[in-house]
Structure formats: structure tokens, C-alpha cells
PDB file of C-alpha atoms in Angstrom:
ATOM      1  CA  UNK A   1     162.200 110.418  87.778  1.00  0.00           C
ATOM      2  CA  UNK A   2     164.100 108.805  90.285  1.00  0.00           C
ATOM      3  CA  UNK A   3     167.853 110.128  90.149  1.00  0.00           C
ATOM      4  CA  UNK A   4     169.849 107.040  89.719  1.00  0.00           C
ATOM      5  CA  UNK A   5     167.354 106.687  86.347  1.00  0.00           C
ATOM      6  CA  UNK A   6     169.019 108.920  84.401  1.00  0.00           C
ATOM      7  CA  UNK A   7     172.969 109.281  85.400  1.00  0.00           C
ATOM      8  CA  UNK A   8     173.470 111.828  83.467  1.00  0.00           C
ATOM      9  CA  UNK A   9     170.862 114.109  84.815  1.00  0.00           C
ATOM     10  CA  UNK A  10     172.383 113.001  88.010  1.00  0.00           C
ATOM     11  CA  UNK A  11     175.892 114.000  87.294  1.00  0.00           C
ATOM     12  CA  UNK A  12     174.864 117.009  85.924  1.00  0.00           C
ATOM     13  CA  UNK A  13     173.217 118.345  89.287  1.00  0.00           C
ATOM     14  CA  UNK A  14     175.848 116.679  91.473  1.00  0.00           C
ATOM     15  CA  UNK A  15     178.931 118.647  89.394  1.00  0.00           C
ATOM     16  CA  UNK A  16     176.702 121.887  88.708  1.00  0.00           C
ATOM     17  CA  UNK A  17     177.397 125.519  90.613  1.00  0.00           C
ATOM     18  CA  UNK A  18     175.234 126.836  92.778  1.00  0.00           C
ATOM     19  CA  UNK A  19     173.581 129.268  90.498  1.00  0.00           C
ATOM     20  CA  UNK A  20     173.089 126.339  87.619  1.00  0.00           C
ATOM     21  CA  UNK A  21     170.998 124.881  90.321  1.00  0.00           C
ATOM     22  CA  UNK A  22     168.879 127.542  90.323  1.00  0.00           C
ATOM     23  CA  UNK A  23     168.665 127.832  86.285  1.00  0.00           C
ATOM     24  CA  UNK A  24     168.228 123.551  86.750  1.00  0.00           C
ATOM     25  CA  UNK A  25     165.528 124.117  88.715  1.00  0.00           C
ATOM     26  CA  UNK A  26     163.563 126.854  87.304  1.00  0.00           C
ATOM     27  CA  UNK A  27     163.811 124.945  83.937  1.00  0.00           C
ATOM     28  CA  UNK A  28     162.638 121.668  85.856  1.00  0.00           C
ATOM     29  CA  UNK A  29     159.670 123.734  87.312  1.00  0.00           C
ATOM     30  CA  UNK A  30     158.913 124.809  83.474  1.00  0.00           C
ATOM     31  CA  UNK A  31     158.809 121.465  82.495  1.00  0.00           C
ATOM     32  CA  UNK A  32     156.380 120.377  85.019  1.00  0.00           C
ATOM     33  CA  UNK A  33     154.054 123.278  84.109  1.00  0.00           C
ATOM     34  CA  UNK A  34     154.349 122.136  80.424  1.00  0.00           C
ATOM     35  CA  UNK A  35     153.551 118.551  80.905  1.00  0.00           C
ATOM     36  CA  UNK A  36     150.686 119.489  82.772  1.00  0.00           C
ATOM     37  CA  UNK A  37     149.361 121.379  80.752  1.00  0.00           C
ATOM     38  CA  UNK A  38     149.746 118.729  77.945  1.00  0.00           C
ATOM     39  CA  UNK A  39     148.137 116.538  80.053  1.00  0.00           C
ATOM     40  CA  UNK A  40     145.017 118.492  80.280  1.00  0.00           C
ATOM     41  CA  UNK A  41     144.762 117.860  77.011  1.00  0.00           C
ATOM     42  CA  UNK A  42     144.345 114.014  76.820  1.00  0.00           C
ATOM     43  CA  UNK A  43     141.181 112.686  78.478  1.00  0.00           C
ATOM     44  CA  UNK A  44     140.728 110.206  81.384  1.00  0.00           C
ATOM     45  CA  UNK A  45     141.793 109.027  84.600  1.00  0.00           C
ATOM     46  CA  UNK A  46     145.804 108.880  83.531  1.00  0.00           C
ATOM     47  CA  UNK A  47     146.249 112.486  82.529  1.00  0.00           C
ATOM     48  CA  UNK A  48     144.543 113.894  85.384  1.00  0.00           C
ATOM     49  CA  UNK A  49     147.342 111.770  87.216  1.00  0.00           C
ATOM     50  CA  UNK A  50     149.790 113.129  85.212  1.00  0.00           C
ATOM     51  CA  UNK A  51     148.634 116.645  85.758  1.00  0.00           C
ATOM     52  CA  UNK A  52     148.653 116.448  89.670  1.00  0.00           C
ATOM     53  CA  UNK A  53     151.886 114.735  89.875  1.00  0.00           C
ATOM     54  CA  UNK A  54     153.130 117.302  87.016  1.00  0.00           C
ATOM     55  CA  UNK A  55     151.748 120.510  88.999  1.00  0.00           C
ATOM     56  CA  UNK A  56     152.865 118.811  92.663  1.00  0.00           C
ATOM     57  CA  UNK A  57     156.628 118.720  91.085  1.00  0.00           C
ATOM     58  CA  UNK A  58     155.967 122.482  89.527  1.00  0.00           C
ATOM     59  CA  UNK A  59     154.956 122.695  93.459  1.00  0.00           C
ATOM     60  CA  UNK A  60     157.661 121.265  95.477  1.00  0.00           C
ATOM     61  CA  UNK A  61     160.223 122.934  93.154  1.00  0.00           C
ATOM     62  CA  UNK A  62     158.786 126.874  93.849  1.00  0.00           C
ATOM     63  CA  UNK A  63     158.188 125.756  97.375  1.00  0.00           C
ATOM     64  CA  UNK A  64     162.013 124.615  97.111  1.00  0.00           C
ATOM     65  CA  UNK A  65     163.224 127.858  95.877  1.00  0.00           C
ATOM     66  CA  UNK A  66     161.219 129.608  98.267  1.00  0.00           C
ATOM     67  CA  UNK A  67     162.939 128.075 101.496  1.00  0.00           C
ATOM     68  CA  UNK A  68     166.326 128.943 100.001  1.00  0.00           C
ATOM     69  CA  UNK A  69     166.173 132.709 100.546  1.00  0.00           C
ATOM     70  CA  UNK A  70     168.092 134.008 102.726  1.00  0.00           C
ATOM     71  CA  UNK A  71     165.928 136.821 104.183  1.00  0.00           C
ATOM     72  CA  UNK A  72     169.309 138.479 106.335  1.00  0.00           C
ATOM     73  CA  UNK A  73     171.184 138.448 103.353  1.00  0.00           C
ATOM     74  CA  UNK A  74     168.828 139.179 100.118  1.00  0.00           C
ATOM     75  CA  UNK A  75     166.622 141.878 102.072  1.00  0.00           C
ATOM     76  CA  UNK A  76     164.321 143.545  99.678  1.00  0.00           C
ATOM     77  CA  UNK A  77     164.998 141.293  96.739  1.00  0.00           C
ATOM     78  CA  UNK A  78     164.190 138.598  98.917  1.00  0.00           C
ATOM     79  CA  UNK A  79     161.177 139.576  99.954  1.00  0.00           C
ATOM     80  CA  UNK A  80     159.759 140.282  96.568  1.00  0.00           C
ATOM     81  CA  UNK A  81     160.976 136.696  95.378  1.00  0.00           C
ATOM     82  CA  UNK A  82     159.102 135.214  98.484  1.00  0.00           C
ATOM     83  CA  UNK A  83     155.909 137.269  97.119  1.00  0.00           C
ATOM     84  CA  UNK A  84     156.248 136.183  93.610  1.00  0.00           C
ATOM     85  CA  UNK A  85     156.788 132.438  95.135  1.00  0.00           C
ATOM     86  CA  UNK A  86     153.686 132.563  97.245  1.00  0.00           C
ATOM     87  CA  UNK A  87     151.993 133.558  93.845  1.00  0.00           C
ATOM     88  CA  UNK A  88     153.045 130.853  91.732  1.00  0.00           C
ATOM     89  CA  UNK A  89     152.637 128.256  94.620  1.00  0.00           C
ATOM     90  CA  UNK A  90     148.617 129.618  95.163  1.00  0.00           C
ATOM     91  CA  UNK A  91     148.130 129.280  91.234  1.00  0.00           C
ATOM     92  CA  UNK A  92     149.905 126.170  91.082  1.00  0.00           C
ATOM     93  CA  UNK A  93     147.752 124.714  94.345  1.00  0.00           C
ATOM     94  CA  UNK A  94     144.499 126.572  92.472  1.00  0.00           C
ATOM     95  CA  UNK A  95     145.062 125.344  89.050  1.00  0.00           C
ATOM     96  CA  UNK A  96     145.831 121.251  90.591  1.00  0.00           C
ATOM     97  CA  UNK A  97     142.660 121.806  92.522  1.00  0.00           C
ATOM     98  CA  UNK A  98     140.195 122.703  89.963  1.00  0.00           C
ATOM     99  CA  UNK A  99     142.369 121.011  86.695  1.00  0.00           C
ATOM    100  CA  UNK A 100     141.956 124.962  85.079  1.00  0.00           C
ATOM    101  CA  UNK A 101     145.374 125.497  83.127  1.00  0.00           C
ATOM    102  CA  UNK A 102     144.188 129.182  83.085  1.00  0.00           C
ATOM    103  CA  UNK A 103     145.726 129.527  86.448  1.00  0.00           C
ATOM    104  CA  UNK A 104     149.140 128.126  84.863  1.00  0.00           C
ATOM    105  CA  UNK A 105     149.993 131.142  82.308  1.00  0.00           C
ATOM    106  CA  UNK A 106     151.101 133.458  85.035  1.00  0.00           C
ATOM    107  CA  UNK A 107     152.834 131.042  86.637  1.00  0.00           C
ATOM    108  CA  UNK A 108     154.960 129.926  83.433  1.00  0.00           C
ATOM    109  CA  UNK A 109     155.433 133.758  82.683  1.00  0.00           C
ATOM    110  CA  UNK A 110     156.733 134.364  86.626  1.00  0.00           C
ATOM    111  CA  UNK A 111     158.711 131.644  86.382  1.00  0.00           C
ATOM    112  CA  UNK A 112     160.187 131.788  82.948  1.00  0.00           C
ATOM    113  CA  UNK A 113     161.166 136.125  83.376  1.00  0.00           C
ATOM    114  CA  UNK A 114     162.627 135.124  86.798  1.00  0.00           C
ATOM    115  CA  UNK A 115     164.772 132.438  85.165  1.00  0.00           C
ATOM    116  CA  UNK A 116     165.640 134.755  82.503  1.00  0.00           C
ATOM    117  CA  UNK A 117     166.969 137.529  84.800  1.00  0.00           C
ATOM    118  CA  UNK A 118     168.576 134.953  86.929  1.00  0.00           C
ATOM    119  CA  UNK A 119     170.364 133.406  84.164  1.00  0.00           C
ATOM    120  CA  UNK A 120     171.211 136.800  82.839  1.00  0.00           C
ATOM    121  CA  UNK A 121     172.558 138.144  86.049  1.00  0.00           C
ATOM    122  CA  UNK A 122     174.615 135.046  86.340  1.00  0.00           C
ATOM    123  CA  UNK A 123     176.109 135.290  83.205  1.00  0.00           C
ATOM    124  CA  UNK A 124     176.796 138.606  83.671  1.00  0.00           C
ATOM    125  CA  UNK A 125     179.323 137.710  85.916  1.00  0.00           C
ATOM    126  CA  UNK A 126     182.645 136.794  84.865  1.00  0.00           C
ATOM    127  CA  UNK A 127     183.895 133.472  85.869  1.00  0.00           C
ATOM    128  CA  UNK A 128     185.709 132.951  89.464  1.00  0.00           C
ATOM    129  CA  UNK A 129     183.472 136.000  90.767  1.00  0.00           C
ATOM    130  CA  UNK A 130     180.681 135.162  92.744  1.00  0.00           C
TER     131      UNK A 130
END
């Protein structure tokens, strides 16, 4: 969806910390998996559309995340994201290759515990600290 669509979605990411970002985009990234994998469902030439744009979005969005560690900074932690990134980003390319939503559950669990423990560290942090 194009952003000036839906204003509201727009204004949300335009006014939204850097850590909701992250949240935002691990949710979007969700979303896309889910979507796809309804997709798969339906038969014909529009839902295999729908999947491949679906699982290029899932796509663009880990690749996303991936070129916004900061390897000096994060160190170890960053490292391991970057591995767990290259995994979901080979099952995502895998699964949009040979339409096999098999490849999607590990990516949806990845994504979804890494979300979890980012939203949880985030929140564990009082407000103003950062």
C-alpha cells in the first residue's frame, strides 16, 4: 500500500520512535507472511500473485532490518540477528520460489520471538531512557 493511501498508517510511522519502528516493522513482516500464506490457499493465477508480492514485502522488510545493524555497535548480538536474518530471508526466497508455505513456519516463529523480545526489552525501559 502506497503511503499517502492510508494517512493514518502514515502518521503513525512518521511520529513513531525508533524502536516502534522496529515493533512496526516486524508486525508488517508478520502480516506479509500471513497473507501469503492465505493466499496459498485460494487457487489460480491471482493468489500466486498475491503470495510473491506478499513473501517479496516479508522479504524487503527482513532484508530492511538486516542493513540496520550496526555491527561496531551491537557486536555479538548483532551478529546473531544478521544470522537469524539470513535465515528468514533464505526461507522466505525458498518458500516464494517453490510456493511451499512449509518453509514459512520458521520464519513466522523467528520473526514473531524476535519481536516479542524486542518489544519486551523496549518496554522494559522506562520512558526518556534510551
Amino acid at each position: 500500500m502506497h503511503p499517502a493511501a492510508n494517512p493514518y498508517q502514515a502518521q503513525a510511522v512518521s511520529t513513531a520512535a525508533p524502536a516502534q519502528l522496529v515493533s512496526m516493522l516486524y508486525d508488517r513482516a508478520l502480516v506479509a507472511i500471513a497473507r501469503s500464506r492465505r493466499a496459498a490457499d485460494q487457487p489460480g493465477p491471482a493468489s500466486l500473485e498475491t503470495m510473491n508480492v506478499e513473501l517479496q514485502r516479508a522479504q524487503d522488510i527482513v532484508t530492511e532490518l538486516q542493513l540496520a545493524l550496526d555491527h561496531d555497535q551491537g557486536g555479538q548480538i548483532a551478529s546473531s540477528l544478521d544470522a537469524l536474518y539470513t535465515f528468514c530471508l533464505e526461507r522466505l526466497i525458498t518458500a516464494n520460489i517453490t510456493k511451499d508455505i512449509a518453509e514459512l513456519a520458521p520464519v513466522e516463529r523467528t520473526i514473531g520471538d524476535l519481536r516479542d523480545a524486542w518489544d519486551q526489552a523496549c518496554c522494559a525501559v522506562p520512558a526518556g531512557v534510551a
